[in-house]
C-alpha cells in the first residue's frame, strides 16, 4: 500500500513486513526517512515527525543528506546516481555569473506524484507472455524537476508487498530543445541504517561461478561489477547486507537487492565515517555515455530491493518467490509430442513440462559427443535418453555452417549438410516420436572470422577502425548497435523455428568483450543488451510455446533481466558434483532452484578429472532443474536402470524442488556439508537433501532441525524407492531433525521425500 500525508508530505510504502518512507522537505527536496522491517499485522504509518540525525552541519561533511536521488552538483564528494552536462546557459544569465559550459550541476525538486498500477521499468519484457502472478501492483511515481535546466526525473517505486520487494527505476526526460549528456546513471540509490556493513556477495570465474564471499564493508567504497556485454562470471549483480553478527541464516534483519539487467553493471557500497551506508546500482560508469536528445526520454531497468528480518534465508526465499511469480514468463503449452511408450510416464505425459511451469528433464549431448556429432549418434542418444525418462533432448554446438570445431561457423545459422544430410528433420521427428521435445544450441551474438557471414560483412563485428580485433575462442562479437545485424540474427533464428519443431533453445555467449567499437558509439553497452532482449522478445511473441535457457560459458548471464525472458539458466560448465555444491549454494542466495539447470555427467568429471558416485551426482543435480549430460552410450543396462530410477524419483519430487521454499539448514562454510530443504508453501510435502563435501574423521554430524512443516502433522520420510524410512511429527522433525548415515564419507549424499500423512493429525 502507498500512503501519502499531504500535511507533512510524507510517503509510506507499506509492504508485508517492511516499510519504506521518504519526505519532501521545506526546500522541495525528496529525502529518505527510513527503510526497514515493521511490526507484522500492525496498521500504522510514519508521520514524518521523526528524522535521522545527520552530520551535515560540519564544513567538511555538508553532503550527507539522504536524498532519494543523489545528483552531481548537489553532491560532489560522494557517489551520485545521476550526473549530467547541460550545454545551455540560463537566460538571462544571473548577474555576476560567468558563462562556463557545460553546466555540470543537477538539482531536483519535487513537482508532483501519482500512484499507477501498470508501470514497467526499462527493458521490461515485451514478449507478452504472462507471469505466474499477474495481479496488478501499485507503482509510486514521483516527479522531480530541475528548476533551471530542462530535465525532469521521475522516481518509480513498484511494490510487491507479499515479498517485501520494491523495484526502483528512473525515468529521465529532456524537456528542452538541446541535447543533455548523461555521464553517470544508476537505477537508484539505497540508504541503509548506519552500521549495515556486513556484505554477502558472489565472485567467480568460468567454471567457478557464485563463490560466496562475506566481508565487512570498509569505510570508503567497495564495488562489485562486471564490464562486458553480459552479466559476467566474475561477479553477479545481487547483494545481501546486514549488521555484522546481527544476522544469520534464519535470523536478523537483512537488506537485499539485485539488478534486472544483463549488461555492464556496477553495485557500489559506500560507508561514511559516520557509518552511514549507501548502495548504488545500475549502469557501469566506465565508458558510459547517454545523449538525451531534445524531447527524449530514457527509462532505466530496475534495481530490485527488499528487506526482511528472517535472515539470509528469508531474503533468498523472497527473491525466489518474486522471480517465480513475477519475473519468469509462462510459456504456452506447445504442440504435444507423441506419447512415449518406452519410459515411465510422468504426470503430464505428452505435454511439455513447461505447461506446468516446471522444467522438463533435459538431456544435452555436449559432453557425450562434443563436436563429433552425427545424425546417427544423436538418434541413439535420444533413444537411450527417452528410455530413462528424459523429456527434452537438446542438440548442442556443432550442427551448423562450417562448425566442425570451435574455430569456424558462428554466424552461419543453417544446418550443416556435412552432419545432417537430410536437415534436422529426421532427428527431430525421432525425438518427438520418442515423446520428447527437441532443443537446439545457438550463440547468436557471435561470429567466427572463418564464416560466410564474416566474409560477407566484416564491418558487422565490434571493432575500432584501424585497430586490432582481439579474438577469444576464435570469435568476435556482432555489433548489435546495427539494426540490420539484429534483424539478420532474428531472421536466422526465426527461419529455424519456422522450419523445425523446436521447443527449446539454449542461447549461449562465449566471450567477454574487447574493442567495444560500434556504429552507436558508447551507447553500445545498452544497445547490445536491448538487442539480445529484443530478439528474444520477438521470438517468444511469435513462438509462445518456445522455452529458452540462458547460457554464457556456463553461468555468465544470470540476472533478473534475462530471467524475464528465459525459463532456465546453465549454472556452470563445471559439473563436478562437489564443486557444484558450492556454486549452487551461492546461486541459491538470489535465484530459485526452478531455473538452476543441473546435469548429471560422467563418473570421472570432464572438467576436474575427479570421480564421484552416481548417487552423489544425482543428489546434487536433483537440487535444481535436473538434466543429464553423460554419454549414455558408455553406460551398461544396470547403470541406465539406475539413471531411470533416479529420474522417476525426481519426477515425484520435482514440484517441491521447483515450486517449494528453500531452507539452507546447514551451509558449507559451517559444516563442510550442505543440508537443504524444499517445502511446499502449505507444508504438505518437502524434499530433504544432504551432501557431505568433506568429512573429518572422528566428527559426528549433528541432526539438523527442519523448518516450514506443520508441527501437528505426521509425516513419512521416503527414499527414492518409495520405502518409508521414518515416520515422525512435524514437531519432532522441526525440533530434532533426521538422523543420518552420512558420517564418515566425503561426497556422501542423500535425498528424501517428506510427505504429510492424510490421517496423521
Ligand atoms: C559453452 C557452454 C557449454 C557448451 C559449449 C559449446 O561453453 O557453456 O555448455 O554449450 O559452449 O561450445
XYZ file of C-alpha atoms and ligand atoms in Angstrom:
773
model
C 0.000 0.000 0.000
C 1.172 3.526 -0.738
C 0.232 6.235 1.717
C 0.840 9.980 1.341
C 0.353 12.516 4.105
C -0.176 15.885 2.389
C 0.439 17.850 5.593
C 3.895 16.517 6.252
C 4.424 15.494 2.600
C 5.488 12.041 3.772
C 5.295 8.867 1.687
C 4.900 5.445 3.298
C 5.395 2.391 1.113
C 3.898 -0.348 3.235
C 4.761 -3.942 2.398
C 4.023 -7.239 4.119
C 6.597 -6.872 6.882
C 8.590 -3.793 5.939
C 8.143 -0.115 5.293
C 9.955 2.439 3.165
C 9.384 6.110 3.890
C 10.502 9.423 2.459
C 9.516 13.031 2.716
C 9.513 16.215 0.696
C 11.409 18.776 2.794
C 10.902 22.522 3.121
C 13.101 23.133 0.086
C 11.126 20.628 -2.013
C 13.888 18.039 -1.923
C 12.858 14.393 -1.635
C 14.722 12.906 1.308
C 14.851 9.372 2.612
C 13.365 8.766 6.057
C 13.682 5.067 6.751
C 13.585 1.574 5.276
C 13.286 -1.474 7.456
C 11.120 -4.199 8.988
C 7.849 -3.188 10.606
C 5.593 -4.985 13.064
C 3.648 -7.541 11.008
C -0.099 -7.221 11.072
C 0.015 -3.770 12.651
C -1.599 -0.895 10.901
C 0.325 2.312 11.123
C 2.065 4.962 9.148
C 5.099 7.044 9.857
C 4.050 10.653 10.267
C 7.350 12.135 9.208
C 7.866 13.747 12.607
C 10.958 11.688 13.395
C 14.032 12.307 11.328
C 17.506 10.833 11.429
C 20.348 12.936 12.778
C 22.793 13.816 10.061
C 26.132 15.485 10.390
C 25.657 17.911 7.538
C 26.376 20.963 9.677
C 30.161 20.465 9.671
C 32.012 22.314 6.955
C 33.598 19.161 5.564
C 30.512 16.986 5.996
C 27.749 19.008 4.451
C 26.728 16.489 1.782
C 25.354 13.719 3.957
C 21.657 14.433 3.424
C 19.854 11.278 2.385
C 18.439 12.449 -0.918
C 16.392 9.779 -2.628
C 18.100 10.745 -5.835
C 21.690 11.838 -5.410
C 22.734 14.182 -8.171
C 26.102 15.581 -9.084
C 26.076 19.259 -8.267
C 24.101 18.962 -5.086
C 26.601 16.270 -4.143
C 30.172 16.227 -5.338
C 32.182 14.473 -2.647
C 30.220 11.216 -2.592
C 28.856 8.802 -5.168
C 25.846 10.027 -7.110
C 23.021 8.383 -9.005
C 22.939 10.895 -11.825
C 25.497 13.167 -13.435
C 24.527 15.313 -16.406
C 26.037 18.014 -18.617
C 23.880 20.898 -19.758
C 25.127 22.785 -22.772
C 22.821 25.774 -22.443
C 23.278 28.845 -20.276
C 20.334 30.141 -18.287
C 18.671 33.033 -19.997
C 19.083 35.670 -18.671
C 22.447 34.870 -17.133
C 22.298 35.949 -13.477
C 24.401 38.935 -12.587
C 27.931 38.008 -11.728
C 27.785 34.538 -13.342
C 30.441 33.712 -15.926
C 29.276 31.755 -18.980
C 31.028 28.412 -18.187
C 29.847 25.422 -20.113
C 28.952 22.665 -19.715
C 26.969 23.164 -16.554
C 27.525 20.014 -14.523
C 25.010 20.588 -11.776
C 21.629 18.919 -11.327
C 19.209 19.986 -8.566
C 15.947 18.151 -8.463
C 12.874 19.427 -6.677
C 9.505 17.825 -6.061
C 6.831 18.645 -8.629
C 4.085 16.055 -8.230
C 3.374 12.400 -7.715
C 0.873 9.779 -8.824
C 0.065 6.179 -7.996
C -0.467 3.934 -11.008
C -0.935 0.212 -11.477
C 0.524 -0.559 -14.867
C 4.039 0.895 -14.770
C 7.012 -1.062 -16.102
C 10.725 -0.441 -15.703
C 13.022 -0.007 -18.683
C 13.791 -3.158 -20.678
C 10.766 -4.916 -19.188
C 9.954 -7.981 -21.301
C 7.934 -7.161 -24.398
C 7.060 -10.726 -25.383
C 3.555 -10.517 -23.958
C 3.710 -13.838 -22.109
C 2.136 -13.789 -18.661
C 3.886 -14.407 -15.371
C 2.510 -16.866 -12.808
C 1.062 -13.996 -10.784
C -0.407 -11.229 -12.884
C -2.156 -9.309 -10.095
C -1.683 -5.590 -10.700
C 0.828 -3.812 -8.490
C 0.949 -0.234 -7.334
C 3.755 1.999 -8.507
C 4.511 5.347 -6.942
C 5.863 7.824 -9.480
C 7.378 10.953 -8.002
C 8.247 13.646 -10.463
C 11.198 15.908 -9.726
C 12.478 18.668 -11.979
C 15.482 20.927 -12.142
C 14.211 24.478 -11.536
C 16.575 25.950 -14.116
C 17.599 23.283 -16.602
C 15.107 21.321 -18.727
C 15.486 17.964 -17.006
C 12.692 16.021 -15.344
C 13.339 12.808 -13.457
C 10.580 10.521 -12.287
C 11.465 8.181 -9.450
C 9.474 4.975 -9.683
C 8.751 2.527 -6.875
C 6.784 -0.590 -7.789
C 5.633 -2.580 -4.773
C 5.349 -6.354 -4.457
C 4.107 -6.417 -0.838
C 3.995 -10.217 -0.399
C 7.741 -10.445 -0.917
C 8.643 -7.100 0.678
C 10.155 -6.117 -2.648
C 10.333 -2.705 -4.250
C 11.529 -2.253 -7.812
C 13.219 1.108 -8.248
C 13.897 2.795 -11.531
C 14.282 6.273 -13.036
C 12.636 7.930 -15.992
C 14.554 10.869 -17.418
C 13.101 13.410 -19.799
C 14.767 16.249 -21.627
C 12.072 18.916 -21.785
C 14.284 21.407 -23.592
C 15.459 21.826 -27.131
C 19.161 20.996 -26.773
C 20.671 17.590 -26.054
C 21.675 16.704 -22.499
C 24.678 14.448 -21.962
C 24.235 11.951 -19.143
C 27.611 10.863 -17.773
C 26.563 8.563 -14.965
C 23.291 6.826 -14.277
C 22.400 4.273 -11.684
C 18.888 2.858 -11.361
C 18.584 4.031 -7.786
C 20.345 4.636 -4.502
C 19.518 2.932 -1.232
C 20.095 4.430 2.196
C 20.629 1.732 4.793
C 20.645 2.189 8.540
C 24.026 3.122 9.961
C 26.286 0.156 10.535
C 24.682 -2.181 7.998
C 28.124 -3.197 6.880
C 28.320 -6.969 6.502
C 28.144 -7.713 2.799
C 27.404 -11.083 1.221
C 28.054 -11.315 -2.498
C 29.500 -13.762 -5.010
C 32.623 -13.709 -7.105
C 33.829 -16.230 -9.616
C 35.317 -17.189 -12.924
C 34.499 -19.590 -15.723
C 33.604 -22.951 -14.103
C 33.725 -21.368 -10.632
C 30.698 -19.137 -10.592
C 28.830 -17.994 -7.474
C 31.583 -18.347 -4.869
C 30.070 -16.776 -1.773
C 32.079 -14.093 -0.026
C 31.386 -12.330 3.248
C 33.144 -9.164 4.208
C 32.902 -6.109 6.369
C 32.461 -3.002 4.269
C 35.425 -0.704 4.691
C 34.941 2.981 5.282
C 35.117 4.231 1.741
C 33.800 2.419 -1.271
C 33.571 -1.237 -2.257
C 32.459 -2.070 -5.723
C 31.231 -5.273 -7.295
C 30.890 -5.132 -11.038
C 31.345 -6.600 -14.448
C 32.342 -4.662 -17.527
C 31.165 -6.560 -20.561
C 28.126 -7.158 -22.715
C 26.748 -9.813 -20.412
C 26.319 -10.205 -16.663
C 29.648 -11.976 -16.158
C 31.324 -14.811 -14.293
C 33.433 -12.540 -12.125
C 30.534 -11.315 -10.010
C 26.750 -11.373 -10.067
C 24.561 -8.305 -9.593
C 22.999 -9.030 -6.228
C 23.882 -8.433 -2.591
C 22.750 -9.129 0.948
C 23.638 -6.693 3.722
C 23.196 -6.831 7.479
C 24.737 -5.520 10.671
C 27.784 -7.654 11.498
C 26.902 -10.507 13.818
C 23.230 -9.493 13.799
C 22.017 -11.826 11.059
C 22.432 -15.467 10.238
C 20.646 -17.930 8.007
C 17.205 -17.623 9.597
C 17.527 -14.625 11.900
C 18.169 -10.958 11.754
C 17.466 -8.037 9.518
C 18.821 -8.491 6.021
C 18.674 -5.985 3.178
C 18.924 -7.412 -0.296
C 18.995 -6.191 -3.854
C 19.578 -7.268 -7.442
C 19.760 -5.622 -10.839
C 17.344 -6.636 -13.586
C 19.937 -6.023 -16.269
C 22.349 -8.175 -18.266
C 24.976 -5.672 -19.402
C 27.915 -3.775 -17.971
C 26.828 -3.164 -14.370
C 28.037 -1.935 -11.034
C 26.886 -2.170 -7.451
C 28.736 0.300 -5.299
C 28.648 0.242 -1.491
C 29.652 3.361 0.367
C 30.299 3.623 4.055
C 30.985 7.029 5.548
C 32.947 7.713 8.673
C 29.566 8.250 10.321
C 28.819 4.553 9.428
C 26.094 5.713 7.074
C 25.725 3.122 4.328
C 24.546 3.732 0.779
C 24.146 1.320 -2.112
C 24.155 2.456 -5.719
C 23.299 0.093 -8.551
C 22.912 0.333 -12.295
C 24.801 1.053 -15.496
C 28.539 0.745 -15.087
C 30.045 4.252 -15.121
C 33.094 3.179 -17.166
C 32.743 4.319 -20.777
C 29.128 5.246 -20.040
C 27.529 7.845 -22.255
C 23.917 8.631 -22.922
C 22.726 11.540 -25.030
C 19.231 12.628 -24.190
C 18.119 14.405 -27.337
C 15.670 17.290 -27.150
C 12.339 15.877 -26.018
C 13.792 12.399 -25.484
C 13.183 10.093 -22.560
C 15.194 7.306 -21.008
C 13.849 4.705 -18.639
C 16.351 2.655 -16.646
C 15.901 -1.018 -15.831
C 15.056 -1.879 -12.238
C 17.064 -2.133 -9.073
C 15.068 -4.753 -7.186
C 15.405 -4.438 -3.431
C 13.885 -5.614 -0.195
C 14.356 -6.161 3.496
C 13.229 -8.820 5.927
C 14.044 -9.924 9.420
C 14.265 -13.639 8.662
C 17.946 -13.735 7.856
C 19.632 -14.579 4.575
C 17.236 -17.467 4.081
C 14.271 -15.109 4.318
C 15.895 -12.768 1.804
C 16.581 -15.634 -0.629
C 13.054 -17.031 -0.313
C 11.625 -13.608 -1.112
C 13.802 -13.260 -4.209
C 12.942 -16.819 -5.281
C 9.197 -16.354 -4.910
C 9.357 -12.968 -6.616
C 11.252 -14.489 -9.554
C 8.920 -17.470 -9.857
C 5.755 -15.442 -9.576
C 6.594 -12.089 -11.106
C 9.564 -12.473 -13.428
C 9.649 -15.835 -15.192
C 7.487 -15.988 -18.306
C 4.919 -18.743 -18.523
C 5.219 -20.406 -21.897
C 2.089 -21.600 -23.606
C 1.811 -25.394 -23.812
C 3.342 -26.487 -27.084
C 2.231 -29.000 -29.653
C 2.227 -32.222 -27.677
C 4.997 -34.612 -28.505
C 3.792 -38.152 -29.231
C 3.075 -40.147 -26.070
C 6.117 -42.143 -25.092
C 5.803 -45.878 -24.993
C 9.291 -46.550 -23.763
C 9.675 -44.802 -20.458
C 7.966 -44.327 -17.167
C 5.186 -41.862 -17.620
C 5.425 -38.534 -15.840
C 2.308 -36.848 -14.523
C 1.984 -34.874 -17.735
C 2.948 -37.268 -20.457
C 2.581 -35.879 -23.926
C 2.754 -32.254 -22.838
C 5.912 -30.304 -22.363
C 6.552 -29.834 -18.669
C 6.742 -26.101 -19.400
C 2.989 -26.212 -19.498
C 3.094 -26.833 -15.739
C 5.779 -24.189 -15.290
C 8.110 -26.912 -14.028
C 11.201 -27.560 -16.037
C 11.379 -30.777 -18.014
C 14.180 -33.279 -17.583
C 16.767 -32.360 -20.133
C 19.333 -34.418 -21.956
C 22.146 -32.378 -23.511
C 24.587 -34.237 -25.738
C 27.501 -31.767 -25.436
C 29.698 -33.773 -23.082
C 28.738 -37.015 -24.799
C 29.753 -36.110 -28.340
C 31.222 -32.554 -28.315
C 31.887 -31.659 -31.964
C 31.732 -35.294 -33.079
C 28.007 -35.228 -33.782
C 26.285 -37.315 -36.437
C 22.610 -37.840 -37.106
C 23.022 -41.453 -36.062
C 24.825 -40.869 -32.758
C 22.290 -38.210 -31.753
C 19.402 -40.545 -32.571
C 20.993 -43.287 -30.479
C 21.473 -40.916 -27.574
C 17.910 -39.709 -27.921
C 16.574 -43.275 -27.805
C 18.526 -44.019 -24.672
C 17.555 -40.699 -23.123
C 13.863 -41.345 -23.744
C 14.177 -44.809 -22.280
C 15.430 -43.448 -18.954
C 12.697 -40.825 -18.719
C 14.161 -37.683 -20.313
C 11.577 -35.183 -21.589
C 13.647 -32.722 -23.612
C 16.574 -33.592 -25.879
C 18.968 -30.758 -26.717
C 21.473 -30.840 -29.538
C 24.401 -28.616 -28.582
C 27.155 -26.911 -30.595
C 28.404 -28.135 -33.978
C 25.248 -28.638 -36.082
C 25.520 -25.579 -38.354
C 27.636 -23.998 -41.086
C 31.302 -24.997 -41.055
C 31.242 -25.593 -37.315
C 33.220 -28.824 -37.115
C 35.227 -27.424 -34.205
C 35.200 -24.180 -32.218
C 37.230 -22.274 -34.806
C 34.619 -21.676 -37.502
C 30.982 -21.293 -38.424
C 29.460 -18.930 -35.856
C 27.153 -16.601 -37.721
C 26.058 -19.172 -40.318
C 22.845 -20.430 -38.748
C 21.922 -23.020 -41.342
C 22.010 -26.746 -40.771
C 25.274 -28.243 -41.964
C 24.700 -30.871 -44.673
C 28.021 -32.492 -43.685
C 26.488 -33.519 -40.385
C 22.789 -33.666 -41.166
C 22.453 -34.506 -44.868
C 18.661 -34.520 -44.543
C 18.462 -31.491 -42.300
C 17.350 -31.767 -38.678
C 14.010 -33.321 -39.569
C 14.966 -36.996 -39.111
C 16.454 -36.327 -35.682
C 13.597 -34.097 -34.529
C 10.893 -36.498 -35.683
C 12.608 -39.318 -33.863
C 12.949 -37.211 -30.715
C 9.251 -36.311 -30.930
C 8.245 -39.891 -31.717
C 10.028 -40.888 -28.526
C 7.825 -38.466 -26.622
C 10.446 -35.792 -26.057
C 10.664 -32.158 -27.051
C 13.588 -31.031 -29.137
C 16.026 -28.267 -28.237
C 18.871 -26.598 -30.108
C 22.022 -24.690 -29.086
C 22.745 -21.287 -30.646
C 25.233 -18.500 -29.989
C 23.580 -15.641 -31.859
C 25.726 -12.670 -30.808
C 28.928 -14.112 -32.232
C 30.783 -14.525 -35.467
C 33.862 -16.537 -36.339
C 36.146 -14.777 -38.833
C 36.056 -18.125 -40.597
C 32.385 -17.914 -41.567
C 30.372 -16.856 -44.581
C 28.771 -14.104 -42.512
C 32.106 -12.529 -41.640
C 33.428 -12.885 -45.162
C 30.353 -11.009 -46.378
C 30.203 -8.457 -43.533
C 33.476 -7.933 -41.680
C 32.161 -4.496 -40.701
C 29.396 -6.144 -38.640
C 31.796 -7.154 -35.851
C 32.519 -4.768 -32.983
C 35.831 -3.024 -33.681
C 37.539 0.339 -33.758
C 38.632 1.439 -37.230
C 42.313 0.870 -37.844
C 42.704 -1.103 -34.612
C 43.163 -4.848 -33.989
C 40.209 -7.172 -33.401
C 41.025 -9.452 -30.490
C 39.576 -12.918 -30.882
C 38.566 -15.059 -27.917
C 37.665 -18.695 -28.623
C 38.384 -17.661 -32.234
C 35.331 -15.406 -32.285
C 34.273 -11.768 -32.423
C 31.071 -10.100 -31.235
C 28.495 -8.762 -33.660
C 27.605 -5.086 -33.484
C 24.077 -5.141 -32.087
C 24.102 -1.364 -32.379
C 23.270 -2.019 -36.058
C 19.621 -2.691 -36.653
C 20.398 -4.778 -39.744
C 22.549 -7.137 -37.637
C 19.826 -7.612 -35.048
C 17.331 -8.255 -37.850
C 19.674 -10.705 -39.544
C 20.006 -12.723 -36.340
C 16.301 -12.584 -35.615
C 15.548 -13.801 -39.138
C 18.110 -16.610 -38.899
C 16.557 -17.908 -35.687
C 13.041 -17.295 -36.931
C 13.715 -19.439 -40.025
C 14.918 -22.320 -37.889
C 11.916 -22.095 -35.599
C 9.538 -21.811 -38.538
C 11.030 -24.820 -40.288
C 11.508 -27.181 -37.365
C 9.564 -28.268 -34.303
C 11.986 -26.672 -31.853
C 10.577 -26.336 -28.333
C 13.705 -25.016 -26.612
C 16.817 -23.082 -27.416
C 19.992 -22.830 -25.414
C 21.217 -19.281 -26.059
C 24.953 -19.152 -25.430
C 27.509 -16.302 -25.358
C 31.080 -17.422 -25.079
C 33.369 -14.475 -24.583
C 33.855 -11.151 -22.865
C 34.047 -8.004 -24.920
C 37.124 -6.264 -26.228
C 37.256 -3.245 -28.578
C 33.610 -2.227 -27.986
C 33.528 -0.058 -31.093
C 30.059 0.268 -32.590
C 28.205 2.472 -35.012
C 26.256 3.734 -31.998
C 29.370 4.689 -30.045
C 29.223 4.409 -26.285
C 25.541 3.540 -26.459
C 26.597 0.007 -27.448
C 26.653 -1.032 -23.783
C 22.893 -0.689 -23.563
C 22.183 -1.337 -27.245
C 23.702 -4.802 -27.055
C 21.514 -5.794 -24.127
C 18.454 -4.268 -25.761
C 19.301 -6.168 -28.957
C 19.511 -9.518 -27.174
C 16.362 -8.871 -25.162
C 14.561 -7.608 -28.269
C 15.339 -10.713 -30.344
C 14.210 -13.000 -27.542
C 11.040 -10.979 -27.005
C 10.187 -11.141 -30.702
C 10.842 -14.881 -30.842
C 8.775 -15.577 -27.774
C 5.904 -13.461 -29.018
C 5.913 -15.356 -32.310
C 6.510 -18.812 -30.775
C 4.747 -18.652 -27.401
C 5.453 -22.322 -26.668
C 9.222 -21.785 -27.040
C 11.339 -22.025 -23.894
C 14.886 -20.750 -23.544
C 17.966 -21.456 -21.481
C 20.366 -18.587 -20.867
C 23.994 -19.656 -21.025
C 27.232 -17.763 -21.264
C 30.173 -20.124 -20.934
C 28.132 -21.592 -18.081
C 26.682 -19.007 -15.711
C 27.786 -15.640 -17.067
C 24.332 -14.414 -17.998
C 22.152 -14.928 -14.964
C 20.226 -11.978 -13.588
C 16.663 -10.789 -13.103
C 16.663 -9.112 -16.535
C 17.388 -12.212 -18.592
C 15.105 -14.293 -16.352
C 12.198 -12.163 -17.560
C 12.602 -13.753 -20.971
C 14.142 -17.166 -20.328
C 12.996 -20.221 -18.409
C 16.205 -21.619 -17.033
C 19.924 -20.935 -16.935
C 23.008 -23.035 -17.415
C 24.533 -22.598 -13.998
C 28.122 -23.526 -14.798
C 30.187 -25.569 -17.215
C 31.625 -27.193 -14.111
C 29.511 -30.290 -13.491
C 31.710 -31.825 -10.779
C 29.188 -32.619 -8.035
C 31.249 -31.282 -5.152
C 32.279 -28.108 -6.962
C 28.647 -27.719 -7.938
C 27.569 -27.860 -4.330
C 29.369 -24.593 -3.618
C 28.320 -22.992 -6.910
C 24.687 -23.929 -6.305
C 24.740 -22.645 -2.741
C 25.953 -19.227 -3.928
C 23.399 -19.301 -6.749
C 20.620 -20.043 -4.276
C 21.267 -16.814 -2.390
C 19.404 -14.972 -5.135
C 17.945 -17.354 -7.701
C 15.358 -20.125 -7.419
C 16.016 -23.839 -7.949
C 13.483 -23.943 -10.751
C 15.804 -22.108 -13.145
C 19.032 -23.770 -11.984
C 19.804 -26.348 -14.670
C 21.972 -29.066 -13.147
C 23.278 -32.058 -15.066
C 24.456 -35.451 -14.009
C 27.589 -36.089 -16.059
C 30.275 -38.755 -16.254
C 31.648 -40.602 -13.250
C 35.052 -39.112 -13.985
C 34.291 -35.472 -14.428
C 35.466 -33.874 -17.686
C 36.335 -30.560 -16.092
C 38.024 -31.591 -12.867
C 39.059 -35.191 -13.546
C 37.570 -36.219 -10.169
C 35.267 -39.186 -9.795
C 32.022 -39.158 -7.862
C 29.467 -41.854 -7.287
C 26.259 -41.711 -9.263
C 24.254 -41.116 -6.100
C 26.289 -38.005 -5.257
C 25.917 -36.694 -8.770
C 22.145 -37.138 -8.617
C 21.847 -35.824 -5.064
C 23.466 -32.566 -6.177
C 21.741 -32.265 -9.565
C 18.289 -33.055 -8.132
C 18.569 -29.828 -6.108
C 17.816 -27.879 -9.283
C 16.219 -28.500 -12.672
C 17.574 -31.962 -13.359
C 19.383 -32.659 -16.604
C 21.606 -35.418 -17.895
C 24.843 -34.707 -19.717
C 26.647 -38.050 -19.506
C 27.262 -40.159 -22.561
C 24.514 -42.742 -22.291
C 26.305 -44.891 -24.852
C 29.053 -45.532 -22.336
C 26.641 -46.948 -19.730
C 25.571 -50.552 -19.290
C 21.988 -51.700 -18.720
C 22.317 -51.727 -14.934
C 23.600 -48.149 -14.888
C 20.883 -46.976 -17.243
C 18.341 -48.552 -14.886
C 19.842 -46.595 -12.014
C 19.538 -43.395 -14.037
C 15.905 -44.250 -14.798
C 15.186 -44.877 -11.146
C 16.634 -41.515 -10.092
C 14.762 -39.714 -12.848
C 11.499 -41.353 -11.802
C 12.221 -40.247 -8.222
C 12.946 -36.711 -9.363
C 9.618 -36.603 -11.194
C 7.916 -37.374 -7.883
C 9.710 -34.541 -6.082
C 10.103 -32.028 -8.923
C 7.114 -29.894 -7.948
C 8.624 -29.481 -4.478
C 12.181 -28.673 -5.641
C 10.974 -26.306 -8.323
C 7.999 -24.821 -6.506
C 8.867 -25.041 -2.820
C 10.516 -22.660 -0.364
C 14.215 -23.250 0.203
C 15.717 -23.542 3.662
C 19.510 -23.842 3.808
C 19.642 -25.858 7.013
C 23.394 -26.254 7.022
C 25.831 -24.310 4.898
C 29.155 -25.401 3.534
C 31.248 -22.936 5.430
C 29.808 -24.001 8.765
C 29.851 -27.770 8.352
C 31.667 -28.705 5.140
C 28.307 -30.177 4.302
C 25.212 -28.751 2.761
C 21.777 -29.687 4.016
C 18.814 -28.084 2.360
C 15.077 -28.450 2.497
C 12.475 -27.503 -0.058
C 8.991 -27.195 1.429
C 5.726 -26.586 -0.371
C 4.155 -23.377 0.930
C 1.291 -25.338 2.535
C 3.734 -27.574 4.428
C 2.304 -30.757 2.906
C 5.489 -32.048 1.259
C 9.205 -31.422 1.455
C 12.479 -32.616 -0.009
C 15.411 -33.073 2.338
C 18.852 -33.189 0.761
C 22.182 -33.571 2.475
C 25.578 -33.787 0.783
C 28.801 -34.008 2.764
C 31.547 -32.112 0.986
C 34.448 -33.228 3.116
C 34.086 -35.279 6.231
C 36.544 -35.103 9.076
C 37.290 -38.411 10.779
C 36.084 -38.618 14.335
C 33.498 -35.932 13.787
C 29.825 -36.684 14.250
C 27.366 -34.790 12.218
C 24.597 -33.109 14.115
C 20.949 -33.645 13.367
C 19.609 -30.524 11.756
C 16.133 -29.298 12.723
C 13.830 -28.895 9.733
C 11.706 -25.845 9.008
C 8.464 -24.879 7.382
C 6.493 -28.041 8.300
C 3.226 -28.226 10.210
C 4.144 -29.157 13.797
C 0.939 -31.083 14.461
C 1.022 -33.076 11.227
C 2.547 -36.533 10.851
C 4.961 -37.074 8.019
C 6.511 -40.092 6.412
C 10.007 -39.845 5.006
C 10.538 -41.837 1.812
C 13.666 -42.786 -0.080
C 13.918 -42.982 -3.842
C 12.430 -46.495 -3.853
C 9.379 -45.060 -2.068
C 10.320 -47.016 1.003
C 9.253 -45.343 4.238
C 12.425 -44.690 6.227
C 10.865 -42.785 9.065
C 7.552 -41.551 10.396
C 7.538 -38.508 12.663
C 5.521 -35.453 13.541
C 6.360 -32.063 12.107
C 7.148 -31.058 15.666
C 9.750 -33.801 16.016
C 11.304 -33.073 12.656
C 11.451 -29.351 13.389
C 12.952 -29.763 16.822
C 15.252 -32.719 16.215
C 15.712 -33.373 12.511
C 16.533 -36.524 10.606
C 19.349 -38.743 11.789
C 21.721 -39.729 9.050
C 24.042 -42.452 7.966
C 26.262 -39.938 6.200
C 29.028 -39.942 8.807
C 32.451 -40.926 7.688
C 32.245 -40.312 3.967
C 33.128 -37.288 1.909
C 30.911 -36.962 -1.096
C 28.079 -38.828 0.585
C 24.621 -37.577 -0.201
C 21.011 -38.423 0.495
C 17.741 -37.124 -0.883
C 14.474 -37.869 0.887
C 10.864 -37.123 0.102
C 8.831 -35.979 3.109
C 5.077 -36.346 2.795
C 2.293 -35.456 5.161
C 0.086 -38.407 6.073
C -3.534 -37.651 5.367
C -4.751 -39.095 8.643
C -1.798 -38.107 10.750
C -3.249 -35.208 12.742
C 29.704 -23.187 -23.714
C 28.571 -23.783 -22.917
C 28.635 -25.283 -22.981
C 28.566 -25.735 -24.427
C 29.673 -25.078 -25.230
C 29.514 -25.366 -26.711
O 30.923 -23.437 -23.131
O 28.603 -23.323 -21.599
O 27.575 -25.857 -22.243
O 27.316 -25.394 -24.952
O 29.688 -23.680 -25.061
O 30.523 -24.803 -27.468
